[in-house]
């Protein structure tokens, strides 16, 4: 694969990676859609907000926040809110773009959006975090709404943050609007199955890929980067299915046991100690060694660009299942492809979260709630069908799974765009 010069530099930003992915897929789309491709190369609207809060010590601190609507051709914006010290507008633009593609891949009736605040939430007290969330929600109030744009959790945000967002928005409206965010607590119109949904989807797509490559799940070795909402649930569900989670890496440490880690014990240890360092039943290896641990499945479930040209050559996995958004750079992807490693792309692999977000939103509107079995079965069906369509197209047209996913998604988005036509 030849890469444009803006991709080959040392530090390629996620937005450029997204543009590159769109450029790659454009010539493969129906000719009638070509005039509309530019739609995907720029966000529909982006908002930068100042979020001032009073700290516990009485001082006022300012944080920068963002909400981006990448596309709303197929429905309202949808996508998470990230709190992280490295969040930038261009990162949020890329994440919003990937939401547009992801929502179209699983065919839920949404466009793509994303938001974030550049803040290290570990430095804030609980009440500072609440004030930050409420002020941010108020600042992006003109962008969001249950039929306009529906935020959800992402890195370092959770059901409590969603409850504060829902309450703040509802106060402004003078009524309780549960459908304005998803990933809420169960007591506020949240959905059963939502906390594990992304991890469950990661497992379902991994299993579907493994089936086609004749790799049994029982006894398969799994390596997971990130032990948050996505990484932990993926590891647990893999282990429940009989796989062996042999290495886990998070910001605090990389732990390894070739006989298999006890995922539940690891989770308890992390909850109690706030670090994986010193976890029982495993040894610690270096951050670099993590990438060369022999395994069948590698699940990157942390930040962008973690698999890059420096470590892609070391990856021993047969299948990379992208739990994170944008974890593999285009250069790394080319190296993996050359070495015969199959990549199940983020826009498919981690779409389970937003799929159950959609179920939550539908349940909120109808005020009728489904059982967990029903949710998991519907999730399974949507993910397995999306996988099958992408796999088939990839086989038929000799494409990577990512390119096939983009062909399907971009066609859906741009068909909607074309038939809507231009306003005014
Ligand atoms: N933040 C998740 C993602 O990146 C979920 C988004 C949602 O549920 O709206 O897919």
Short mmCIF file of C-alpha atoms and ligand atoms in Angstrom, two decimals:
data_model
loop_
_atom_site.label_atom_id
_atom_site.label_comp_id
_atom_site.label_asym_id
_atom_site.label_seq_id
_atom_site.Cartn_x
_atom_site.Cartn_y
_atom_site.Cartn_z
CA UNK A 1 0.00 0.00 0.00
CA UNK A 2 1.42 3.40 -0.88
CA UNK A 3 0.79 6.08 1.73
CA UNK A 4 0.53 9.82 1.06
CA UNK A 5 3.32 11.90 2.57
CA UNK A 6 1.10 13.34 5.31
CA UNK A 7 0.63 9.81 6.66
CA UNK A 8 4.26 8.71 6.66
CA UNK A 9 5.54 11.29 9.14
CA UNK A 10 6.47 10.23 12.66
CA UNK A 11 3.45 11.63 14.51
CA UNK A 12 0.37 11.28 12.38
CA UNK A 13 -2.76 12.70 13.98
CA UNK A 14 -5.98 10.66 14.01
CA UNK A 15 -7.81 13.16 11.78
CA UNK A 16 -5.26 12.66 9.00
CA UNK A 17 -5.62 8.92 9.42
CA UNK A 18 -9.40 9.27 9.05
CA UNK A 19 -8.94 11.40 5.90
CA UNK A 20 -6.59 8.79 4.50
CA UNK A 21 -9.15 6.05 5.14
CA UNK A 22 -11.84 8.08 3.34
CA UNK A 23 -9.49 8.83 0.40
CA UNK A 24 -8.68 5.14 0.06
CA UNK A 25 -12.27 4.09 -0.14
CA UNK A 26 -13.59 6.89 -2.38
CA UNK A 27 -12.60 5.31 -5.74
CA UNK A 28 -14.30 2.06 -4.69
CA UNK A 29 -17.72 3.72 -4.24
CA UNK A 30 -20.43 3.99 -6.88
CA UNK A 31 -19.53 6.81 -9.27
CA UNK A 32 -22.79 8.63 -8.51
CA UNK A 33 -21.55 9.13 -4.91
CA UNK A 34 -18.20 10.67 -5.79
CA UNK A 35 -19.45 14.29 -5.80
CA UNK A 36 -20.51 13.81 -2.17
CA UNK A 37 -17.29 12.31 -0.77
CA UNK A 38 -16.08 15.77 0.31
CA UNK A 39 -18.94 15.69 2.86
CA UNK A 40 -16.95 13.12 4.84
CA UNK A 41 -13.69 15.05 4.65
CA UNK A 42 -14.96 17.87 6.87
CA UNK A 43 -17.06 17.88 10.04
CA UNK A 44 -20.55 19.34 9.69
CA UNK A 45 -20.02 21.57 12.74
CA UNK A 46 -17.51 21.85 15.59
CA UNK A 47 -17.87 23.72 18.86
CA UNK A 48 -15.00 24.70 21.18
CA UNK A 49 -16.08 25.76 24.66
CA UNK A 50 -14.41 27.18 27.73
CA UNK A 51 -15.40 25.22 30.84
CA UNK A 52 -14.60 27.21 33.99
CA UNK A 53 -15.16 25.57 37.38
CA UNK A 54 -14.50 26.53 40.97
CA UNK A 55 -11.97 24.17 42.56
CA UNK A 56 -12.09 22.94 46.16
CA UNK A 57 -9.44 25.52 47.09
CA UNK A 58 -11.64 28.38 45.92
CA UNK A 59 -9.71 29.12 42.72
CA UNK A 60 -11.28 29.05 39.26
CA UNK A 61 -9.77 26.67 36.67
CA UNK A 62 -10.51 26.71 32.93
CA UNK A 63 -10.69 23.61 30.74
CA UNK A 64 -11.19 23.36 26.98
CA UNK A 65 -14.11 21.25 25.76
CA UNK A 66 -15.37 20.18 22.33
CA UNK A 67 -18.41 18.73 20.63
CA UNK A 68 -18.20 17.82 16.95
CA UNK A 69 -21.00 16.74 14.63
CA UNK A 70 -19.18 14.98 11.84
CA UNK A 71 -22.29 13.98 9.91
CA UNK A 72 -26.05 13.94 10.43
CA UNK A 73 -27.22 12.66 7.04
CA UNK A 74 -28.75 9.44 8.44
CA UNK A 75 -30.05 10.81 11.73
CA UNK A 76 -29.02 12.70 14.86
CA UNK A 77 -25.41 12.87 15.97
CA UNK A 78 -24.27 10.08 18.30
CA UNK A 79 -21.03 9.43 20.10
CA UNK A 80 -19.25 9.53 23.42
CA UNK A 81 -17.64 12.16 25.62
CA UNK A 82 -13.97 11.67 26.51
CA UNK A 83 -12.13 13.18 29.48
CA UNK A 84 -8.37 12.97 28.93
CA UNK A 85 -5.38 15.25 29.31
CA UNK A 86 -4.43 14.82 25.62
CA UNK A 87 -7.84 15.51 24.03
CA UNK A 88 -7.62 17.94 21.08
CA UNK A 89 -10.14 19.23 18.55
CA UNK A 90 -8.57 17.21 15.74
CA UNK A 91 -8.73 14.01 17.82
CA UNK A 92 -12.41 14.64 18.55
CA UNK A 93 -13.01 15.31 14.82
CA UNK A 94 -11.49 11.92 13.97
CA UNK A 95 -13.45 10.15 16.69
CA UNK A 96 -16.65 11.81 15.39
CA UNK A 97 -15.79 10.68 11.85
CA UNK A 98 -15.30 7.11 13.03
CA UNK A 99 -18.71 7.30 14.76
CA UNK A 100 -20.32 8.23 11.41
CA UNK A 101 -18.76 5.14 9.83
CA UNK A 102 -19.44 2.88 12.84
CA UNK A 103 -23.12 3.82 13.07
CA UNK A 104 -23.55 3.14 9.37
CA UNK A 105 -21.68 -0.20 9.63
CA UNK A 106 -24.21 -1.54 12.15
CA UNK A 107 -26.98 0.42 10.38
CA UNK A 108 -28.31 2.29 13.41
CA UNK A 109 -30.15 5.48 12.38
CA UNK A 110 -27.53 7.98 13.53
CA UNK A 111 -24.91 10.29 12.14
CA UNK A 112 -21.59 10.63 13.93
CA UNK A 113 -20.54 12.93 16.78
CA UNK A 114 -18.01 13.06 19.59
CA UNK A 115 -17.03 15.31 22.45
CA UNK A 116 -14.36 15.71 25.02
CA UNK A 117 -12.63 17.86 27.59
CA UNK A 118 -8.86 18.25 27.87
CA UNK A 119 -8.55 17.35 31.54
CA UNK A 120 -6.89 14.68 33.63
CA UNK A 121 -9.92 13.61 35.67
CA UNK A 122 -7.67 11.89 38.24
CA UNK A 123 -6.68 15.38 39.45
CA UNK A 124 -10.30 16.34 40.25
CA UNK A 125 -12.43 15.59 43.31
CA UNK A 126 -15.86 14.04 42.73
CA UNK A 127 -17.64 17.37 43.17
CA UNK A 128 -15.18 19.13 40.82
CA UNK A 129 -15.90 16.41 38.26
CA UNK A 130 -19.63 17.02 38.71
CA UNK A 131 -19.23 20.81 38.28
CA UNK A 132 -17.06 20.24 35.18
CA UNK A 133 -19.64 17.90 33.66
CA UNK A 134 -22.59 20.20 34.41
CA UNK A 135 -20.90 23.33 33.03
CA UNK A 136 -19.72 21.45 29.92
CA UNK A 137 -23.26 20.10 29.32
CA UNK A 138 -24.65 23.59 29.64
CA UNK A 139 -22.02 24.97 27.20
CA UNK A 140 -22.79 22.34 24.53
CA UNK A 141 -26.54 22.58 25.28
CA UNK A 142 -27.32 24.05 21.86
CA UNK A 143 -25.71 21.04 20.12
CA UNK A 144 -27.33 18.15 22.02
CA UNK A 145 -30.87 16.80 22.41
CA UNK A 146 -32.65 13.45 22.17
CA UNK A 147 -33.42 13.96 18.48
CA UNK A 148 -30.37 16.12 17.71
CA UNK A 149 -27.24 14.61 19.20
CA UNK A 150 -27.01 11.99 21.95
CA UNK A 151 -23.76 11.74 23.96
CA UNK A 152 -22.60 8.59 25.77
CA UNK A 153 -19.63 7.44 27.87
CA UNK A 154 -16.15 7.13 26.41
CA UNK A 155 -12.71 7.08 28.00
CA UNK A 156 -12.89 8.22 31.67
CA UNK A 157 -16.62 8.97 31.62
CA UNK A 158 -19.25 6.62 33.02
CA UNK A 159 -22.90 6.19 34.04
CA UNK A 160 -22.57 8.78 36.84
CA UNK A 161 -21.26 11.39 34.38
CA UNK A 162 -24.19 10.57 32.07
CA UNK A 163 -26.62 11.02 34.99
CA UNK A 164 -25.22 14.52 35.66
CA UNK A 165 -25.44 15.37 31.94
CA UNK A 166 -29.02 14.14 31.76
CA UNK A 167 -29.98 16.10 34.88
CA UNK A 168 -28.32 19.33 33.70
CA UNK A 169 -30.00 19.15 30.28
CA UNK A 170 -33.35 18.27 31.87
CA UNK A 171 -33.18 21.24 34.27
CA UNK A 172 -32.77 23.56 31.29
CA UNK A 173 -35.74 21.97 29.56
CA UNK A 174 -37.94 21.99 32.65
CA UNK A 175 -38.73 18.26 32.28
CA UNK A 176 -36.92 14.95 32.55
CA UNK A 177 -35.38 14.05 29.20
CA UNK A 178 -33.87 10.59 29.63
CA UNK A 179 -33.16 10.11 25.90
CA UNK A 180 -30.58 12.94 25.70
CA UNK A 181 -27.71 10.63 26.68
CA UNK A 182 -27.13 6.88 26.73
CA UNK A 183 -25.00 4.76 29.03
CA UNK A 184 -27.06 6.02 31.98
CA UNK A 185 -27.55 4.17 35.26
CA UNK A 186 -30.38 1.59 35.18
CA UNK A 187 -32.41 3.68 37.62
CA UNK A 188 -32.52 6.57 35.11
CA UNK A 189 -33.57 4.75 31.97
CA UNK A 190 -30.27 3.03 31.31
CA UNK A 191 -30.24 -0.32 29.51
CA UNK A 192 -29.35 -3.75 30.77
CA UNK A 193 -26.26 -5.00 28.96
CA UNK A 194 -24.91 -1.52 28.13
CA UNK A 195 -21.80 -1.64 30.39
CA UNK A 196 -20.53 -4.85 28.76
CA UNK A 197 -21.84 -4.13 25.26
CA UNK A 198 -18.60 -2.93 23.65
CA UNK A 199 -16.62 -5.84 25.10
CA UNK A 200 -19.33 -8.30 24.06
CA UNK A 201 -19.25 -6.93 20.51
CA UNK A 202 -15.46 -7.24 20.45
CA UNK A 203 -15.82 -10.89 21.40
CA UNK A 204 -18.59 -11.59 18.85
CA UNK A 205 -16.58 -10.12 15.95
CA UNK A 206 -13.43 -11.95 17.13
CA UNK A 207 -15.35 -15.22 17.26
CA UNK A 208 -16.80 -14.64 13.76
CA UNK A 209 -13.33 -13.93 12.36
CA UNK A 210 -11.89 -16.98 14.14
CA UNK A 211 -14.63 -19.21 12.72
CA UNK A 212 -13.64 -18.26 9.18
CA UNK A 213 -9.94 -18.80 9.90
CA UNK A 214 -10.58 -22.12 11.71
CA UNK A 215 -9.11 -20.88 15.01
CA UNK A 216 -10.88 -22.42 18.03
CA UNK A 217 -11.76 -20.02 20.87
CA UNK A 218 -11.27 -22.70 23.53
CA UNK A 219 -7.66 -22.47 24.64
CA UNK A 220 -6.88 -19.50 22.35
CA UNK A 221 -4.40 -17.00 23.83
CA UNK A 222 -5.63 -13.41 24.17
CA UNK A 223 -3.58 -10.27 24.86
CA UNK A 224 -5.41 -7.10 25.89
CA UNK A 225 -4.17 -3.49 26.02
CA UNK A 226 -6.35 -1.34 28.30
CA UNK A 227 -8.30 -2.65 31.27
CA UNK A 228 -11.13 -0.14 31.38
CA UNK A 229 -14.72 -0.61 30.28
CA UNK A 230 -13.78 -2.18 26.93
CA UNK A 231 -10.61 -4.11 27.78
CA UNK A 232 -11.86 -5.64 31.01
CA UNK A 233 -15.20 -6.78 29.56
CA UNK A 234 -13.52 -8.19 26.43
CA UNK A 235 -11.00 -10.12 28.56
CA UNK A 236 -13.74 -11.45 30.86
CA UNK A 237 -16.02 -12.56 28.01
CA UNK A 238 -13.13 -14.22 26.14
CA UNK A 239 -12.20 -16.08 29.36
CA UNK A 240 -15.83 -17.15 29.93
CA UNK A 241 -15.79 -18.65 26.42
CA UNK A 242 -12.74 -20.77 27.29
CA UNK A 243 -9.94 -18.57 25.95
CA UNK A 244 -6.79 -17.82 27.99
CA UNK A 245 -6.00 -14.16 28.67
CA UNK A 246 -2.20 -14.30 28.86
CA UNK A 247 -1.23 -10.60 29.06
CA UNK A 248 -2.90 -7.34 30.06
CA UNK A 249 -1.38 -3.88 29.79
CA UNK A 250 -2.72 -0.64 31.19
CA UNK A 251 -1.13 2.72 32.08
CA UNK A 252 0.18 1.28 35.37
CA UNK A 253 1.84 -1.99 34.30
CA UNK A 254 1.98 -4.97 31.92
CA UNK A 255 1.15 -8.30 33.53
CA UNK A 256 1.74 -11.71 32.01
CA UNK A 257 0.99 -15.34 32.74
CA UNK A 258 1.35 -17.88 29.88
CA UNK A 259 -1.01 -20.24 31.77
CA UNK A 260 -3.76 -17.58 31.79
CA UNK A 261 -4.57 -14.66 34.09
CA UNK A 262 -7.52 -14.67 36.50
CA UNK A 263 -9.47 -11.76 34.98
CA UNK A 264 -11.88 -11.35 37.91
CA UNK A 265 -9.01 -11.30 40.43
CA UNK A 266 -7.17 -8.75 38.27
CA UNK A 267 -10.22 -6.52 38.19
CA UNK A 268 -10.62 -6.70 41.98
CA UNK A 269 -6.91 -5.96 42.46
CA UNK A 270 -7.13 -2.90 40.18
CA UNK A 271 -10.23 -1.61 41.96
CA UNK A 272 -8.56 -1.88 45.36
CA UNK A 273 -5.04 -0.75 44.45
CA UNK A 274 -5.62 1.58 41.45
CA UNK A 275 -2.70 -0.16 39.70
CA UNK A 276 -1.93 -3.55 38.10
CA UNK A 277 1.58 -3.42 39.57
CA UNK A 278 2.05 -6.30 42.01
CA UNK A 279 -1.10 -8.18 40.97
CA UNK A 280 -0.99 -11.79 42.22
CA UNK A 281 -0.63 -14.81 39.93
CA UNK A 282 1.38 -13.09 37.21
CA UNK A 283 4.73 -11.55 36.43
CA UNK A 284 5.41 -8.05 35.17
CA UNK A 285 6.97 -7.60 31.72
CA UNK A 286 8.11 -4.39 29.99
CA UNK A 287 5.77 -2.22 27.93
CA UNK A 288 7.67 -3.20 24.74
CA UNK A 289 7.64 -6.95 25.45
CA UNK A 290 3.83 -6.81 25.53
CA UNK A 291 3.66 -6.50 21.73
CA UNK A 292 5.57 -9.71 21.07
CA UNK A 293 3.65 -11.99 23.45
CA UNK A 294 2.60 -15.05 21.39
CA UNK A 295 -1.20 -15.13 21.02
CA UNK A 296 -4.09 -15.78 18.69
CA UNK A 297 -5.95 -12.52 19.51
CA UNK A 298 -4.55 -9.07 20.27
CA UNK A 299 -7.19 -6.63 21.54
CA UNK A 300 -5.96 -3.01 21.68
CA UNK A 301 -8.58 -1.33 23.90
CA UNK A 302 -6.86 1.90 24.93
CA UNK A 303 -5.81 4.97 22.93
CA UNK A 304 -5.20 5.72 19.24
CA UNK A 305 -2.04 4.79 17.29
CA UNK A 306 -0.82 2.17 19.78
CA UNK A 307 0.07 -0.31 17.03
CA UNK A 308 2.47 1.67 14.86
CA UNK A 309 5.48 1.14 12.61
CA UNK A 310 7.73 0.64 15.63
CA UNK A 311 5.92 -2.40 17.04
CA UNK A 312 3.74 -3.83 14.21
CA UNK A 313 6.59 -6.11 13.13
CA UNK A 314 6.67 -7.74 16.56
CA UNK A 315 2.97 -8.58 16.81
CA UNK A 316 2.55 -12.35 17.04
CA UNK A 317 -1.27 -12.44 16.90
CA UNK A 318 -3.28 -14.08 14.12
CA UNK A 319 -6.13 -11.56 14.61
CA UNK A 320 -6.09 -7.98 15.90
CA UNK A 321 -9.53 -6.97 17.20
CA UNK A 322 -9.73 -3.19 17.61
CA UNK A 323 -11.58 -2.49 20.84
CA UNK A 324 -10.22 1.08 20.86
CA UNK A 325 -10.93 3.70 18.22
CA UNK A 326 -8.04 4.15 15.79
CA UNK A 327 -5.48 1.94 17.59
CA UNK A 328 -3.61 0.91 14.39
CA UNK A 329 -1.82 3.44 12.18
CA UNK A 330 -2.04 2.95 8.39
CA UNK A 331 1.68 2.14 8.29
CA UNK A 332 1.22 -0.54 10.95
CA UNK A 333 -1.78 -1.92 9.13
CA UNK A 334 0.28 -2.38 5.97
CA UNK A 335 2.95 -4.23 7.96
CA UNK A 336 0.34 -6.48 9.61
CA UNK A 337 -1.31 -7.23 6.25
CA UNK A 338 2.03 -8.23 4.76
CA UNK A 339 2.58 -10.60 7.68
CA UNK A 340 -0.88 -12.17 7.25
CA UNK A 341 -2.38 -10.73 10.46
CA UNK A 342 -6.12 -10.11 10.06
CA UNK A 343 -7.39 -6.82 11.53
CA UNK A 344 -11.04 -6.59 12.61
CA UNK A 345 -11.42 -2.79 12.38
CA UNK A 346 -12.67 -0.52 15.17
CA UNK A 347 -15.72 0.66 13.23
CA UNK A 348 -16.98 -2.92 13.36
CA UNK A 349 -15.25 -4.49 16.38
CA UNK A 350 -16.22 -1.85 18.94
CA UNK A 351 -19.66 -1.00 17.52
CA UNK A 352 -21.41 -3.07 20.21
CA UNK A 353 -21.42 -0.10 22.59
CA UNK A 354 -23.29 2.26 20.31
CA UNK A 355 -25.59 -0.56 19.20
CA UNK A 356 -26.82 -1.04 22.76
CA UNK A 357 -26.87 2.76 23.16
CA UNK A 358 -29.37 2.70 20.31
CA UNK A 359 -31.41 0.06 22.17
CA UNK A 360 -31.31 2.27 25.28
CA UNK A 361 -32.54 5.29 23.33
CA UNK A 362 -35.38 3.27 21.76
CA UNK A 363 -36.35 1.90 25.21
CA UNK A 364 -36.35 5.44 26.67
CA UNK A 365 -38.65 6.72 23.92
CA UNK A 366 -41.09 3.85 24.30
CA UNK A 367 -40.74 3.65 28.11
CA UNK A 368 -40.70 -0.11 27.67
CA UNK A 369 -37.62 -1.99 28.83
CA UNK A 370 -36.18 -5.21 27.44
CA UNK A 371 -34.61 -8.17 29.24
CA UNK A 372 -30.84 -8.62 29.20
CA UNK A 373 -31.20 -11.80 27.12
CA UNK A 374 -33.20 -9.95 24.52
CA UNK A 375 -30.58 -7.19 24.38
CA UNK A 376 -27.65 -9.58 24.09
CA UNK A 377 -29.40 -11.65 21.41
CA UNK A 378 -30.23 -8.60 19.31
CA UNK A 379 -26.68 -7.32 19.77
CA UNK A 380 -25.24 -10.69 18.68
CA UNK A 381 -27.43 -10.73 15.60
CA UNK A 382 -26.56 -7.19 14.49
CA UNK A 383 -22.83 -7.71 15.04
CA UNK A 384 -22.69 -11.13 13.36
CA UNK A 385 -24.67 -9.86 10.34
CA UNK A 386 -22.52 -6.75 9.98
CA UNK A 387 -19.43 -8.95 10.20
CA UNK A 388 -20.73 -11.38 7.57
CA UNK A 389 -21.53 -8.62 5.07
CA UNK A 390 -18.09 -7.03 5.52
CA UNK A 391 -16.25 -10.35 5.31
CA UNK A 392 -18.14 -11.25 2.11
CA UNK A 393 -17.38 -7.92 0.44
CA UNK A 394 -13.73 -8.17 1.47
CA UNK A 395 -13.52 -11.64 -0.12
CA UNK A 396 -15.39 -10.65 -3.29
CA UNK A 397 -13.42 -7.47 -3.95
CA UNK A 398 -10.10 -8.49 -2.33
CA UNK A 399 -10.19 -5.70 0.26
CA UNK A 400 -9.07 -5.43 3.86
CA UNK A 401 -11.91 -5.72 6.39
CA UNK A 402 -11.46 -2.02 7.18
CA UNK A 403 -11.81 -0.95 3.56
CA UNK A 404 -14.82 -3.24 3.11
CA UNK A 405 -16.44 -1.76 6.23
CA UNK A 406 -15.79 1.76 4.92
CA UNK A 407 -17.27 0.88 1.49
CA UNK A 408 -20.50 -0.33 3.11
CA UNK A 409 -20.71 2.56 5.57
CA UNK A 410 -19.72 5.38 3.21
CA UNK A 411 -22.22 4.08 0.64
CA UNK A 412 -25.01 4.23 3.24
CA UNK A 413 -24.07 7.72 4.42
CA UNK A 414 -23.52 9.20 0.98
CA UNK A 415 -26.67 7.65 -0.50
CA UNK A 416 -28.62 9.40 2.25
CA UNK A 417 -26.66 12.59 1.60
CA UNK A 418 -27.24 12.48 -2.15
CA UNK A 419 -30.95 11.81 -1.96
CA UNK A 420 -31.48 14.58 0.63
CA UNK A 421 -29.88 17.04 -1.78
CA UNK A 422 -28.59 20.51 -1.02
CA UNK A 423 -30.33 23.06 1.15
CA UNK A 424 -31.49 25.71 0.24
N1 LIG B 1 -17.90 5.89 23.09
C1 LIG B 1 -18.38 4.70 22.46
C2 LIG B 1 -17.76 4.54 21.08
O1 LIG B 1 -16.70 5.07 20.81
C3 LIG B 1 -19.91 4.59 22.47
C4 LIG B 1 -20.63 5.71 21.80
C5 LIG B 1 -22.14 5.68 22.02
O2 LIG B 1 -22.67 4.77 22.63
O3 LIG B 1 -22.78 6.64 21.56
O4 LIG B 1 -18.27 3.83 20.25
#
